């Protein structure tokens, strides 16, 4: 059976108290709508339509590659939002899944089970429900004597007796598309809010003698919506917890899950250890047997196997196997380290490639450079790559040894096997296997210090 998904995301999200549309607020490093789209993609929906209204342009811009959009100019209720989406589905038949843009915790597997039950039962309308201790504010599920689903009543329209019902409407539904198309035309606004309620389609389904079904979700957590900043933070916590649980299942040691912030999209190999307070954001890929030291931050970066990454930061960097990083290293965009590279404390590397086994143990800046293999760059070395207007590239060959506190004024080429004397400011190319010395010759003045002191001490 063909499956479609419609995500309702036109609402304002008043309680967020924000300029940003609610579905663009982030939990676990992604806008909450990202997770709803993930779930819709997981059930192989043929097409995914998102109904947008408040902040429509902003939402479109972020998700234009992932779904189609329907504009609901005025928000006249959930039923109205679905009405607005119907023309886009003209001529389509099958099952349509209705989701809310603000429920990021719903899992693809759960949706798949729900869709399976709906299709197996031949229902025209199925509602995902949950039994909760404090149902205040939610629509309540009204069942008949035989347990069948009769209708849904909103909190503000419910009688005192109906308000005692603890089974709630999660806001997730499956419909037979042909039924839904017809049912939304029959919705009325005769309720406390004067809105078109999608929930009224349940009673319409029964009136038409078609099958309406309530499907209770096991874990209420999955259907928790985000209405305010507190719920946003709670959802983020749950998403991080789930990621850590999945990683541990796959053989990753997570020393302190409550302080490990790993992007749900990150990939980490077995026998890798995450020390406390790591932040792994965006497309992060880490191999097997790595140690990610405490307070490290990795953003859109990839690490090979056996890397030791200690209290450091990497942004858009690519590291080979067995690299040894930090503490306090800063790897900036377009950094590429081959296998076995060491980048030690207070070293910054930007837009540079570093060859196999090369070492930058401490206090250096390498920018816009191609560094060969087996190179040793000693303490205090700087590539002077910027003249205030342009950036220039330098090349450092294989097995070059750069002594302490050298300035390499770009563009400059240091050929294979050359030595740079400590303290040199190198402005000319250095031929292979030679020594460049570019500093004042030392002279010693006998007795100068003794005379100096005696002049000043009375
Ligand atoms: C709705 C349900 C309620 C259910 C609850 C679950 C109705 C009438 N009630 O109530 O039974 O328990 O969800 O969370 O459906 N939206 C639009 N356009 C609109 C109105 C809403 O796109 O004109 C979107 C919102 O952005 C949101 C979703 O629909 O993502 C739900 O709307 P909301 O106003 O939060 O519904 P509730 O009052 O919570
Ligand atoms: Ca509402």
XYZ file of C-alpha atoms and ligand atoms in Angstrom:
498
model
C 0.000 0.000 0.000
C 1.226 3.486 -0.918
C 2.125 5.607 2.126
C 2.138 9.393 2.466
C 3.015 11.581 5.412
C 1.665 15.003 6.346
C 3.435 16.885 9.127
C 1.531 19.703 10.840
C 3.916 22.526 11.631
C 2.096 25.808 10.990
C 1.401 26.694 14.612
C 3.074 29.581 16.360
C 4.477 27.900 19.428
C 3.600 30.868 21.632
C 4.993 29.296 24.788
C 8.505 29.102 23.309
C 8.571 32.950 23.564
C 10.755 33.151 20.497
C 11.276 34.808 17.112
C 12.228 31.405 15.746
C 9.460 29.078 14.525
C 8.987 26.302 17.085
C 10.021 23.437 14.792
C 13.400 25.110 14.162
C 14.398 25.051 17.831
C 17.136 22.488 18.374
C 17.257 19.412 20.554
C 20.451 17.336 20.421
C 21.942 19.648 17.764
C 19.092 19.404 15.244
C 15.868 21.345 14.737
C 13.050 19.264 16.186
C 11.394 18.899 12.768
C 14.517 17.002 11.608
C 13.576 14.088 13.870
C 9.972 14.026 12.691
C 11.224 13.901 9.096
C 13.599 11.069 10.074
C 10.646 9.091 11.403
C 8.558 9.766 8.284
C 11.474 8.717 6.078
C 11.933 5.543 8.119
C 8.463 4.279 7.132
C 9.248 4.842 3.425
C 6.552 7.404 2.823
C 6.185 8.017 -0.912
C 5.871 11.744 -0.321
C 6.253 13.886 2.786
C 4.293 17.144 3.004
C 4.917 19.660 5.743
C 2.204 22.210 6.480
C 3.875 25.517 7.341
C 2.470 28.878 8.418
C 4.305 30.855 11.121
C 7.870 31.415 9.916
C 7.091 29.425 6.754
C 10.013 30.814 4.768
C 12.521 30.025 7.491
C 11.278 26.452 7.826
C 11.315 25.982 4.047
C 14.871 27.194 3.793
C 16.177 24.687 6.325
C 14.289 21.655 5.031
C 13.804 22.313 1.325
C 15.722 19.148 0.376
C 13.766 16.846 2.626
C 10.069 17.394 1.975
C 7.385 19.297 0.084
C 5.623 22.226 1.688
C 2.023 23.369 1.920
C 1.277 26.887 3.120
C -1.511 27.312 5.645
C -1.901 31.079 5.598
C -4.260 31.318 8.560
C -4.172 28.749 11.351
C -7.767 27.657 11.730
C -7.046 24.362 13.468
C -5.509 20.954 12.863
C -8.430 19.915 10.623
C -7.959 23.028 8.528
C -4.215 22.310 8.183
C -5.020 18.879 6.751
C -7.674 20.391 4.439
C -5.001 22.684 3.024
C -2.757 19.692 2.297
C -5.402 17.702 0.400
C -5.075 19.392 -3.016
C -1.394 18.361 -3.135
C -2.510 14.727 -2.789
C -5.189 14.809 -5.507
C -5.374 11.475 -7.281
C -3.308 9.655 -4.647
C -4.667 6.602 -2.789
C -3.393 4.607 0.174
C -2.491 5.422 3.739
C -1.688 8.882 5.010
C 0.179 9.324 8.233
C -0.445 12.584 10.118
C 2.336 13.752 12.417
C 3.013 16.886 14.443
C 6.175 18.852 13.803
C 6.816 19.195 17.524
C 7.073 15.525 18.579
C 10.735 14.693 17.934
C 10.826 11.604 20.147
C 8.619 9.382 18.010
C 10.653 6.506 16.582
C 10.439 5.163 13.059
C 9.956 1.592 14.343
C 6.941 2.667 16.403
C 5.367 4.399 13.414
C 5.979 1.307 11.335
C 4.151 -0.862 13.904
C 1.289 1.635 13.997
C 0.978 1.755 10.198
C 1.146 -2.049 10.054
C -1.728 -2.384 12.551
C -3.817 0.225 10.711
C -3.377 -1.499 7.364
C -3.891 -5.027 8.764
C -7.133 -4.006 10.482
C -8.427 -2.279 7.359
C -9.223 0.808 9.430
C -10.241 4.104 7.817
C -8.956 6.069 10.801
C -6.466 5.077 13.494
C -5.331 7.187 16.423
C -2.144 6.671 18.399
C -3.028 6.998 22.065
C -1.312 6.814 25.443
C -2.456 6.366 29.030
C -0.924 8.995 31.285
C -1.162 10.103 34.892
C -1.810 13.746 34.123
C -3.934 13.977 30.971
C -4.809 17.651 31.454
C -4.717 19.634 28.218
C -4.836 16.678 25.849
C -7.737 15.430 23.768
C -9.355 12.409 25.499
C -10.146 9.072 23.894
C -13.801 8.152 24.335
C -14.390 4.414 23.974
C -17.672 2.493 23.852
C -18.786 -0.336 26.183
C -17.022 -2.846 23.933
C -13.803 -0.808 23.993
C -14.188 0.457 20.444
C -13.110 4.021 19.635
C -16.104 6.368 19.500
C -14.664 9.880 19.340
C -12.085 12.311 20.694
C -13.033 15.208 22.909
C -10.725 18.172 23.592
C -9.949 19.233 27.152
C -11.901 22.488 26.861
C -14.937 20.780 25.330
C -14.931 17.772 27.680
C -17.593 17.105 30.330
C -16.364 16.608 33.931
C -16.800 12.870 33.419
C -14.812 12.878 30.168
C -12.065 14.846 31.895
C -11.402 11.843 34.144
C -10.384 9.735 31.118
C -6.647 9.044 31.280
C -6.212 7.829 27.694
C -5.122 10.736 25.505
C -4.798 11.532 21.814
C -1.111 11.737 20.861
C -1.865 13.725 17.711
C -0.500 10.956 15.456
C -2.957 9.346 13.068
C -3.240 7.002 10.091
C -6.045 7.547 7.616
C -7.257 5.933 4.479
C -6.581 8.848 2.159
C -9.917 8.636 0.318
C -11.784 8.679 3.634
C -9.753 11.618 4.975
C -10.263 13.666 1.817
C -14.006 13.396 2.260
C -14.079 13.666 6.066
C -12.247 17.006 6.258
C -14.929 18.604 4.089
C -17.460 17.664 6.780
C -15.635 19.297 9.707
C -17.458 22.093 11.575
C -16.170 24.798 13.906
C -18.858 24.297 16.565
C -16.405 23.957 19.453
C -14.960 26.115 22.210
C -12.060 27.381 20.047
C -14.085 27.843 16.858
C -11.477 25.786 14.993
C -11.606 22.886 12.563
C -10.560 19.917 14.726
C -8.929 17.019 12.940
C -9.993 14.931 15.928
C -13.637 15.181 14.808
C -12.834 12.841 11.899
C -13.060 9.940 14.372
C -16.791 10.499 14.993
C -17.313 11.072 11.253
C -15.637 7.712 10.588
C -18.098 5.970 12.922
C -21.083 7.796 11.409
C -20.060 6.480 8.016
C -19.882 2.940 9.435
C -16.180 2.673 8.760
C -13.623 1.252 11.154
C -11.966 3.637 13.637
C -9.171 2.241 15.763
C -7.215 3.377 18.826
C -3.650 2.095 19.038
C -1.921 2.569 22.374
C 1.793 3.320 22.312
C 3.938 1.447 24.866
C 6.110 4.337 25.897
C 4.440 7.704 26.478
C 7.838 9.383 26.173
C 7.687 8.911 22.400
C 4.649 11.124 21.901
C 5.675 13.926 24.228
C 5.318 17.232 22.401
C 7.472 20.309 22.785
C 5.620 23.411 23.880
C 8.177 25.295 25.936
C 11.921 25.542 26.558
C 11.814 23.113 29.468
C 10.285 20.386 27.321
C 12.833 21.226 24.624
C 15.683 20.596 27.030
C 14.066 17.379 28.282
C 13.689 16.115 24.725
C 17.372 16.890 24.060
C 18.329 14.870 27.132
C 16.254 11.912 25.972
C 17.751 12.047 22.462
C 21.299 12.106 23.879
C 20.443 9.276 26.266
C 19.103 7.161 23.407
C 22.251 7.801 21.379
C 24.514 6.840 24.269
C 22.488 3.672 24.878
C 22.798 2.729 21.199
C 26.555 3.407 21.225
C 27.112 1.280 24.312
C 25.180 -1.549 22.644
C 27.578 -1.266 19.701
C 30.638 -1.607 21.923
C 31.521 1.995 22.691
C 32.476 2.840 26.275
C 30.638 5.936 27.451
C 32.128 6.775 30.824
C 29.573 9.359 31.846
C 26.412 9.217 29.702
C 24.833 12.175 31.472
C 27.662 14.420 30.244
C 28.214 12.898 26.781
C 26.598 14.964 24.061
C 26.763 12.912 20.885
C 24.853 13.906 17.760
C 22.281 11.203 16.976
C 23.768 11.078 13.460
C 27.354 10.451 14.654
C 29.023 7.107 13.904
C 31.487 5.651 16.394
C 33.382 2.340 16.130
C 33.610 -0.330 18.860
C 36.226 -0.124 21.615
C 36.277 3.630 21.384
C 36.087 5.361 24.761
C 34.214 8.599 25.335
C 35.450 10.396 28.417
C 33.151 12.836 30.273
C 31.962 16.135 28.764
C 32.556 15.404 25.092
C 30.517 17.247 22.470
C 30.244 15.539 19.083
C 28.205 17.655 16.725
C 27.010 17.162 13.157
C 28.530 14.607 10.810
C 31.106 13.084 13.108
C 32.687 9.743 12.288
C 35.083 8.032 14.671
C 36.831 4.704 14.053
C 37.487 1.834 16.432
C 39.718 1.873 19.493
C 39.931 5.654 19.824
C 39.977 7.610 23.066
C 38.130 10.897 23.050
C 39.460 12.701 26.062
C 37.427 14.785 28.483
C 35.991 18.111 27.316
C 36.742 17.464 23.655
C 34.657 18.998 20.899
C 34.338 17.493 17.428
C 32.208 19.111 14.738
C 31.689 17.610 11.265
C 34.995 15.762 11.545
C 36.204 12.238 10.967
C 38.813 10.219 12.866
C 40.416 6.922 11.792
C 41.103 4.007 14.147
C 43.239 4.175 17.275
C 43.234 7.962 17.538
C 43.934 9.557 20.900
C 42.105 12.881 20.990
C 42.704 14.640 24.250
C 40.866 17.788 25.455
C 40.918 19.333 21.986
C 38.714 20.856 19.323
C 38.282 19.792 15.697
C 36.025 21.490 13.173
C 35.684 20.015 9.671
C 38.931 18.098 10.045
C 39.848 14.661 8.705
C 42.261 12.524 10.722
C 43.861 9.219 9.730
C 44.620 6.278 12.015
C 46.685 6.417 15.207
C 46.928 10.194 15.412
C 47.745 11.688 18.783
C 46.035 14.999 19.430
C 46.182 17.459 22.295
C 45.722 18.395 24.960
C 44.470 21.813 23.829
C 44.950 21.429 20.073
C 42.702 23.296 17.641
C 42.125 21.658 14.260
C 40.250 24.027 11.998
C 38.389 23.504 8.693
C 40.192 21.695 5.856
C 42.772 20.150 8.118
C 43.844 16.711 6.917
C 46.139 14.588 9.018
C 47.598 11.359 7.613
C 48.200 8.282 9.812
C 50.294 8.642 12.952
C 50.419 12.436 13.054
C 51.015 14.094 16.410
C 49.508 17.512 17.103
C 50.258 18.530 20.669
C 49.333 21.271 23.077
C 48.480 24.780 21.851
C 48.925 23.882 18.202
C 46.504 25.284 15.641
C 46.222 23.799 12.152
C 44.027 25.283 9.424
C 43.472 24.379 5.763
C 46.592 22.205 5.701
C 47.603 18.635 4.980
C 50.102 16.944 7.275
C 51.842 13.768 6.033
C 52.287 10.426 7.734
C 54.073 10.356 11.072
C 54.795 14.080 11.169
C 54.974 15.758 14.555
C 53.868 19.197 15.737
C 54.276 18.616 19.451
C 53.669 22.088 20.892
C 52.903 25.782 20.380
C 52.710 26.134 16.606
C 50.450 27.573 13.930
C 50.311 25.843 10.567
C 47.922 27.475 8.095
C 47.442 27.026 4.335
C 50.338 24.582 4.091
C 51.198 21.173 2.672
C 53.474 19.375 5.066
C 55.147 16.093 4.029
C 55.716 12.920 6.021
C 58.224 12.399 8.818
C 58.446 16.136 9.435
C 59.251 17.574 12.844
C 57.986 21.050 13.552
C 59.401 22.242 16.816
C 57.962 24.506 19.456
C 56.922 28.025 18.484
C 56.894 27.630 14.702
C 54.523 29.846 12.735
C 53.531 29.904 9.088
C 53.067 33.592 8.272
C 50.314 32.995 5.727
C 48.495 36.334 5.715
C 49.668 39.829 4.737
C 46.449 41.584 5.718
C 44.994 41.197 2.224
C 45.748 37.735 0.874
C 46.518 34.276 2.175
C 49.471 32.334 0.738
C 50.322 28.621 0.742
C 53.602 27.048 1.756
C 55.092 23.630 1.139
C 57.241 21.715 3.578
C 58.787 18.535 2.104
C 59.272 15.074 3.608
C 61.623 14.655 6.586
C 62.123 18.384 7.041
C 63.194 19.496 10.521
C 62.012 22.950 11.533
C 63.814 24.206 14.636
C 62.143 26.096 17.469
C 60.559 29.482 16.963
C 60.919 29.671 13.194
C 58.766 31.972 11.052
C 58.010 30.561 7.620
C 56.885 33.523 5.526
C 54.444 32.250 2.892
C 54.590 31.511 0.059
C 57.757 29.511 0.645
C 58.930 25.983 -0.218
C 61.189 23.941 1.998
C 62.388 20.934 0.045
C 62.751 17.375 1.338
C 65.208 16.710 4.132
C 66.123 20.351 4.810
C 66.852 21.753 8.297
C 65.691 25.159 9.481
C 67.792 26.608 12.270
C 65.933 27.620 15.433
C 64.850 31.252 15.458
C 65.044 31.681 11.676
C 62.690 33.861 9.678
C 62.553 32.049 6.348
C 61.542 34.166 3.358
C 63.308 32.264 0.536
C 62.894 28.692 -0.672
C 65.215 26.159 0.958
C 66.818 23.458 -1.263
C 66.654 19.774 -0.323
C 68.991 18.454 2.403
C 70.414 21.907 3.213
C 70.402 24.030 6.355
C 68.755 27.430 6.345
C 69.956 29.865 8.995
C 68.203 33.214 8.887
C 69.085 35.038 12.091
C 71.751 37.381 13.518
C 75.097 35.769 14.375
C 75.675 35.686 18.135
C 78.398 37.858 19.657
C 79.513 37.745 23.324
C 80.677 40.972 25.050
C 83.098 40.128 27.877
C 82.308 41.724 31.261
C 79.283 43.692 29.990
C 76.914 42.312 32.639
C 79.257 43.008 35.543
C 79.665 46.656 34.436
C 75.938 47.055 33.930
C 75.153 45.862 37.441
C 77.803 48.018 39.125
C 76.437 51.136 37.390
C 72.973 50.484 38.776
C 73.779 49.187 42.303
C 74.862 52.015 44.614
C -3.988 18.506 19.445
C -5.201 17.618 19.417
C -5.358 16.931 20.779
C -4.092 16.158 21.106
C -2.869 17.057 21.005
C -1.625 16.220 21.128
C -6.769 18.725 17.917
C -8.000 19.527 17.823
N -6.370 18.416 19.146
O -4.211 19.512 20.398
O -6.471 16.052 20.772
O -4.191 15.586 22.401
O -2.838 17.720 19.739
O -0.498 17.028 21.218
O -6.207 18.358 16.900
N -1.242 23.121 13.613
C -1.235 23.600 12.319
N -2.231 24.440 11.917
C -3.230 24.825 12.735
C -3.239 24.341 14.057
C -2.234 23.494 14.468
O -0.340 23.264 11.541
O -4.098 25.597 12.275
C -0.175 22.224 14.054
C 0.658 22.795 15.156
O 1.791 23.495 14.625
C 1.098 21.544 15.917
C -0.043 20.562 15.678
O -0.755 21.059 14.575
O 2.289 20.976 15.387
C -0.972 20.439 16.884
O -1.545 21.709 17.146
P -1.799 22.209 18.621
O -2.457 23.540 18.571
O -0.565 22.076 19.417
O -2.865 21.135 19.108
P -3.311 20.850 20.572
O -4.197 21.938 21.043
O -2.135 20.516 21.393
Ca -4.516 24.299 19.895
